[in-house]
Short mmCIF file of C-alpha atoms and ligand atoms in Angstrom, two decimals:
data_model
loop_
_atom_site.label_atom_id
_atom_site.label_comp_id
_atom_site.label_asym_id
_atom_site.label_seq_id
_atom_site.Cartn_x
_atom_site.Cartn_y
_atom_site.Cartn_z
CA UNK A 1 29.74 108.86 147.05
CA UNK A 2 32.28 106.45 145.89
CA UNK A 3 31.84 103.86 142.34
CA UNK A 4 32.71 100.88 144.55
CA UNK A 5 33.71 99.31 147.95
CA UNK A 6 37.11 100.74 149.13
CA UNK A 7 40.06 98.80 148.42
CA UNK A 8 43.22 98.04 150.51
CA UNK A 9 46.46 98.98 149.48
CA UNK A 10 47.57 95.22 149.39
CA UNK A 11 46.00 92.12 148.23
CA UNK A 12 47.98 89.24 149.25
CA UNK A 13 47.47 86.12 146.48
CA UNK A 14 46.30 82.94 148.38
CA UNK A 15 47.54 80.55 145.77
CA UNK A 16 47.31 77.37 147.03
CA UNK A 17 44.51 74.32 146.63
CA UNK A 18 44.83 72.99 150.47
CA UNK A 19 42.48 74.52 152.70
CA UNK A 20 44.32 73.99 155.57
CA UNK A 21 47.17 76.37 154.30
CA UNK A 22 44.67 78.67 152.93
CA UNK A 23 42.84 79.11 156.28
CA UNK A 24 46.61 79.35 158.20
CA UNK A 25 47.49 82.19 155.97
CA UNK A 26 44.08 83.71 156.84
CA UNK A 27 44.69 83.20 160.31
CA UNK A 28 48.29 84.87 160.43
CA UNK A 29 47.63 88.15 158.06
CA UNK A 30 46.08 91.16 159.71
CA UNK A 31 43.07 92.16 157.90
CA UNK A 32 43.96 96.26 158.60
CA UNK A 33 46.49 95.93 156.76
CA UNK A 34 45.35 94.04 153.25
CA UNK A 35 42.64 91.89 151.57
CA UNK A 36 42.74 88.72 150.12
CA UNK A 37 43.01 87.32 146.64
CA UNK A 38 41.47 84.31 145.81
CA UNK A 39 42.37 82.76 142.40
CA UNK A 40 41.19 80.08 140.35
CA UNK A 41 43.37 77.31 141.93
CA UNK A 42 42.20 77.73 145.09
CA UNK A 43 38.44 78.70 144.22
CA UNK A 44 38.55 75.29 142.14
CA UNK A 45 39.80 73.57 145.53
CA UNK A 46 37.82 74.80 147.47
CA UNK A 47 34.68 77.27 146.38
CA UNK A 48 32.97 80.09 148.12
CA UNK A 49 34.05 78.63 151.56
CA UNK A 50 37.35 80.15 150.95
CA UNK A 51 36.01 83.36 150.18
CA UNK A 52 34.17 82.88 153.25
CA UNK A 53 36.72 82.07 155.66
CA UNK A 54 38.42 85.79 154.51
CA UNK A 55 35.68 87.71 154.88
CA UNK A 56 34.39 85.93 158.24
CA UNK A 57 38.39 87.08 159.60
CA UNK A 58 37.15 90.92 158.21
CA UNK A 59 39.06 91.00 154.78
CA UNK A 60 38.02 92.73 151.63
CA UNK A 61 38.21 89.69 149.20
CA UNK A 62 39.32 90.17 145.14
CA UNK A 63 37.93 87.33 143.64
CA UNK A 64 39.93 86.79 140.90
CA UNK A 65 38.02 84.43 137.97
CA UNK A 66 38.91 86.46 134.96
CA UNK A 67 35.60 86.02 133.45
CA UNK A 68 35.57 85.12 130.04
CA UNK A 69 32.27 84.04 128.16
CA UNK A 70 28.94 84.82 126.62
CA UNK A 71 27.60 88.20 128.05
CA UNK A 72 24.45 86.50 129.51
CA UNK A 73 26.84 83.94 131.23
CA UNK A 74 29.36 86.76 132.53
CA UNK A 75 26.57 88.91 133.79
CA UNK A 76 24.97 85.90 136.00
CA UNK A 77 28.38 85.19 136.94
CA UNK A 78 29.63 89.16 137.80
CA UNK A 79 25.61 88.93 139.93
CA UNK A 80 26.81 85.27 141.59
CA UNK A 81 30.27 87.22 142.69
CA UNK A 82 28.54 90.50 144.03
CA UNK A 83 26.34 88.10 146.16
CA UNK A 84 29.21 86.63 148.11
CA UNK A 85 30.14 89.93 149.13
CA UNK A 86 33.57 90.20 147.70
CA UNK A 87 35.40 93.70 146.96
CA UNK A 88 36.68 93.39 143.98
CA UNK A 89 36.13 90.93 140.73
CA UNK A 90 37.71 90.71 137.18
CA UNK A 91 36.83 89.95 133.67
CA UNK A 92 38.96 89.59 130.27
CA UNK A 93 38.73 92.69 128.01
CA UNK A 94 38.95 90.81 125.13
CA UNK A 95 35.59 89.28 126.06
CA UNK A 96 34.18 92.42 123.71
CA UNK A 97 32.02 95.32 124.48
CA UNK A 98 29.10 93.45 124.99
CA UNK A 99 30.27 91.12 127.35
CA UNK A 100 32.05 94.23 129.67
CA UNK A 101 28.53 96.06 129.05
CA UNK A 102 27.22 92.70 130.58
CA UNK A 103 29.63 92.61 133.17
CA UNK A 104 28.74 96.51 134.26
CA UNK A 105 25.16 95.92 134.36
CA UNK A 106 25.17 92.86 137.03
CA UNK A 107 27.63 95.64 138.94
CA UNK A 108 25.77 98.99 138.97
CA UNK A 109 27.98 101.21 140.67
CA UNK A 110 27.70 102.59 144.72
CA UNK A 111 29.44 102.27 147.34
CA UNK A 112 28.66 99.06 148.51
CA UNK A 113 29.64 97.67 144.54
CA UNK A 114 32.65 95.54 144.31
CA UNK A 115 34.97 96.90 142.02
CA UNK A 116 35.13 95.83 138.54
CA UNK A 117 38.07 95.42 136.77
CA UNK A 118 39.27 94.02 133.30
CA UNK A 119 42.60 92.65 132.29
CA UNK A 120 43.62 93.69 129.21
CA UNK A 121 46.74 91.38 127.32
CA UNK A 122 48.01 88.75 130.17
CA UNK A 123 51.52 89.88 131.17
CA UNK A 124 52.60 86.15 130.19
CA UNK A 125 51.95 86.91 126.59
CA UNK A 126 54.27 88.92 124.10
CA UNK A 127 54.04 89.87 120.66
CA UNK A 128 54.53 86.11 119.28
CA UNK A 129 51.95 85.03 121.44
CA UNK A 130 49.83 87.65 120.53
CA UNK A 131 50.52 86.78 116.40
CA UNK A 132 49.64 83.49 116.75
CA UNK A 133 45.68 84.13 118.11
CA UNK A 134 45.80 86.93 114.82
CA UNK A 135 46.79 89.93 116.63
CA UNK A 136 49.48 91.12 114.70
CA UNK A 137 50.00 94.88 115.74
CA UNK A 138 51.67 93.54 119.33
CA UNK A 139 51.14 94.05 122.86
CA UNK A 140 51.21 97.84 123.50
CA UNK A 141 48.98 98.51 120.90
CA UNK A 142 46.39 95.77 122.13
CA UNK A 143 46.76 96.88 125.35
CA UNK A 144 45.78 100.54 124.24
CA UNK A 145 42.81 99.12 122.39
CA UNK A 146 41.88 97.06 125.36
CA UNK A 147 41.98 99.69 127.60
CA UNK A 148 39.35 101.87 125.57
CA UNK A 149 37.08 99.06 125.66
CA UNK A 150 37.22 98.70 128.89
CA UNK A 151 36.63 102.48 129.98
CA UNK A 152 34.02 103.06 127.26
CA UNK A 153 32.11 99.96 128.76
CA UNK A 154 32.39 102.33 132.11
CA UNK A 155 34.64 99.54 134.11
CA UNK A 156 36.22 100.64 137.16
CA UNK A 157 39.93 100.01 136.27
CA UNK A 158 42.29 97.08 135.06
CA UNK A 159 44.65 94.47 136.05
CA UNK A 160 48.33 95.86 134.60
CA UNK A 161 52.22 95.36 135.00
CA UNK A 162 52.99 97.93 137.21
CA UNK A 163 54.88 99.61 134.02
CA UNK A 164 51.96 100.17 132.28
CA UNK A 165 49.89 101.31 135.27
CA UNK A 166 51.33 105.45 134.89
CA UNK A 167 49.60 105.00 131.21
CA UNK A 168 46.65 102.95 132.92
CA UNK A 169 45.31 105.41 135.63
CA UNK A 170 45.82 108.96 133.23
CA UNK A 171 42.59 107.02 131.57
CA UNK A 172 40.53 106.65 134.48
CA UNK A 173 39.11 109.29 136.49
CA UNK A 174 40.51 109.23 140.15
CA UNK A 175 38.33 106.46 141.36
CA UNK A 176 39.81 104.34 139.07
CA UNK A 177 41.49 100.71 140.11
CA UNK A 178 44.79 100.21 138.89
CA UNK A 179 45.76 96.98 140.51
CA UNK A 180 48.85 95.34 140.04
CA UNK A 181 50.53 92.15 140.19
CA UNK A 182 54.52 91.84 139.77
CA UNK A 183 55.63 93.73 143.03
CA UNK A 184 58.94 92.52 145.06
CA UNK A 185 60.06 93.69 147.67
CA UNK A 186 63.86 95.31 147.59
CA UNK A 187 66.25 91.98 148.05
CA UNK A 188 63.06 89.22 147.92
CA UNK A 189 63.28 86.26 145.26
CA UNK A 190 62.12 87.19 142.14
CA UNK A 191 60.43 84.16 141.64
CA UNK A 192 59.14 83.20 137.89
CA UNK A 193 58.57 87.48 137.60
CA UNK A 194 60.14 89.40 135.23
CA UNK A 195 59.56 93.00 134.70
CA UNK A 196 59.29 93.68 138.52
CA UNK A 197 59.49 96.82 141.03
CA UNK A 198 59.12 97.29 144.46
CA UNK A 199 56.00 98.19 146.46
CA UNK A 200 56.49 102.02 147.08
CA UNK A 201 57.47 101.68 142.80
CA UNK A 202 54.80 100.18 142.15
CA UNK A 203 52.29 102.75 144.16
CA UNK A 204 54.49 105.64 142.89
CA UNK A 205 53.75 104.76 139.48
CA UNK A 206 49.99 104.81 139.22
CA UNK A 207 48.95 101.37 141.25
CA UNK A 208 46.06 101.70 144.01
CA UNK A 209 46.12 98.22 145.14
CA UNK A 210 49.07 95.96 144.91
CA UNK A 211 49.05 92.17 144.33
CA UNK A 212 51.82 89.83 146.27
CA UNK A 213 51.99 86.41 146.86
CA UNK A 214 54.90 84.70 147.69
CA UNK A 215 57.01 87.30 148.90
CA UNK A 216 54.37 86.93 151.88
CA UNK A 217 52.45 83.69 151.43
CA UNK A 218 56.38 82.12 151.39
CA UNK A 219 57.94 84.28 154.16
CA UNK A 220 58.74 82.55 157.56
CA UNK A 221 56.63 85.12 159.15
CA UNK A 222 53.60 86.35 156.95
CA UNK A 223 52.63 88.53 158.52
CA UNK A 224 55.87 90.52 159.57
CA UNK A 225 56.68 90.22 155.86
CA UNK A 226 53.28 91.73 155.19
CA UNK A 227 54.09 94.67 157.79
CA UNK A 228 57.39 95.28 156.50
CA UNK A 229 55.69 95.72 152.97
CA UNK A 230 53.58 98.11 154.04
CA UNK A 231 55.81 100.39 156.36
CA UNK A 232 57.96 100.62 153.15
CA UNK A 233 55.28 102.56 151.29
O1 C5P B 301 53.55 85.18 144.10
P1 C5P B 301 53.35 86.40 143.24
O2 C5P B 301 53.56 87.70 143.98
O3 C5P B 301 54.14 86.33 141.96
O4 C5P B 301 51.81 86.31 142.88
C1 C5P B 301 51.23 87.23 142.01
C2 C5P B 301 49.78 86.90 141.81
O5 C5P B 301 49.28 87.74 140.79
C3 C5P B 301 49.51 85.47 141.35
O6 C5P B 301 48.23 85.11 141.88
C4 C5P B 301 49.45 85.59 139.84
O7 C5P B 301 48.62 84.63 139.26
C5 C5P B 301 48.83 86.98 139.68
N1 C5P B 301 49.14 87.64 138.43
C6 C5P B 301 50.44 87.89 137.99
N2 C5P B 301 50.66 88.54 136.81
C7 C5P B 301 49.63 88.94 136.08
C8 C5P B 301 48.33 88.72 136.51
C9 C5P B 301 48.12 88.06 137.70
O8 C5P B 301 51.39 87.54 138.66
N3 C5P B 301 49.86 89.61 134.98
#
């Protein structure tokens, strides 16, 4: 018996705020071949109908909120998720035990449980960044404390760089969800990424599910690019 729904290799990032390009990209992606993330711009746009159209088309949907509060707040809010049926939702580590123990308990895990996964340092943030909140021993280190939290609070996995995912997975048990953002394809536009490597790097290195946007959301075809993505793993 699994911890939580399946998850597709893929989730391709719907970032946009206009429903009518969120429902074309919907329309042109093959739901055997990935799920869907939906973010906070266009959740904000648009609310639970876009989580809606996905699933209605037969994707697995990542909701992806990042959860940040009061554990009473992040549990009603982890409950309010589950209930639209989405695959996969995340919090911020650095919420604290208590709110990941929150988090956990509106999730119970089965097989029918979305995933539930925590990010631990945002990849936008380096060791300056980190200073100026008070966190003074730098990213790696955070991201190792993080982490603990996050597996002692009995989460399913974490949102990581696809360099730290190797690291990431040796602390989860083989269920775990080590889903990363950052992926290009060989010879695709970096875009504002950094630190990136390809799919079949990516998966190599410890990811389960992969997160790409506009390598496929910007493509003339979206869904050959999406194909082409995954015969290359
Ligand atoms: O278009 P691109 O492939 O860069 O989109 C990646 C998606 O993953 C975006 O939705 C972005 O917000 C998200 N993300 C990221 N890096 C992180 C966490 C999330 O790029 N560290």
């Amino acid at each position: 018996m699994g911890l939580h729904r399946a998850q597709p290799r893929i989730y391709v990032a719907l970032d946009s705020a206009k429903p009518q390009r969120v429902r074309e990209l919907i329309g042109e992606l093959d739901p055997a071949l990935c799920g869907i993330k939906i973010g906070k711009e266009a959740f904000t746009a648009l609310g639970p109908a876009a989580v809606e159209w996905a699933r209605e088309r037969g994707f697995p949907v990542f909701l992806d909120l990042k959860f940040h509060d009061i554990p009473n707040t992040v549990r009603q809010a982890c409950r309010t998720a589950a209930d639209l049926g989405v695959s996969l939702v995340n919090v911020h580590a650095s919420g604290g035990r208590r709110m990941l123990e929150a988090a956990r308990e509106a999730i119970e895990p089965g097989p029918d449980a979305p995933g539930l996964i925590a990010v631990t340092v945002l990849t936008s943030m380096e060791d300056a960044d980190l200073a100026e909140v008070g966190v003074t021993d730098g990213t790696a280190t955070q991201v190792e404390r993080l982490a603990g939290l996050v597996v002692g609070a009995g989460l399913d996995g974490v949102v990581c760089s696809a360099h730290e995912a190797g690291a990431m997975s040796r602390r989860f048990s083989e269920d775990g969800l080590i889903v990363t953002p950052g992926v290009r394809p060989a010879g695709s536009a970096r875009d504002d990424q950094r630190r990136v490597m390809t799919p079949a790097e990516a998966q190599a290195a410890g990811a389960t599910s992969l997160v790409i946007g506009r390598p496929i959301t910007g493509a003339e075809s979206p869904g050959q690019a999406l194909a082409e993505i995954v015969a290359s793993l």
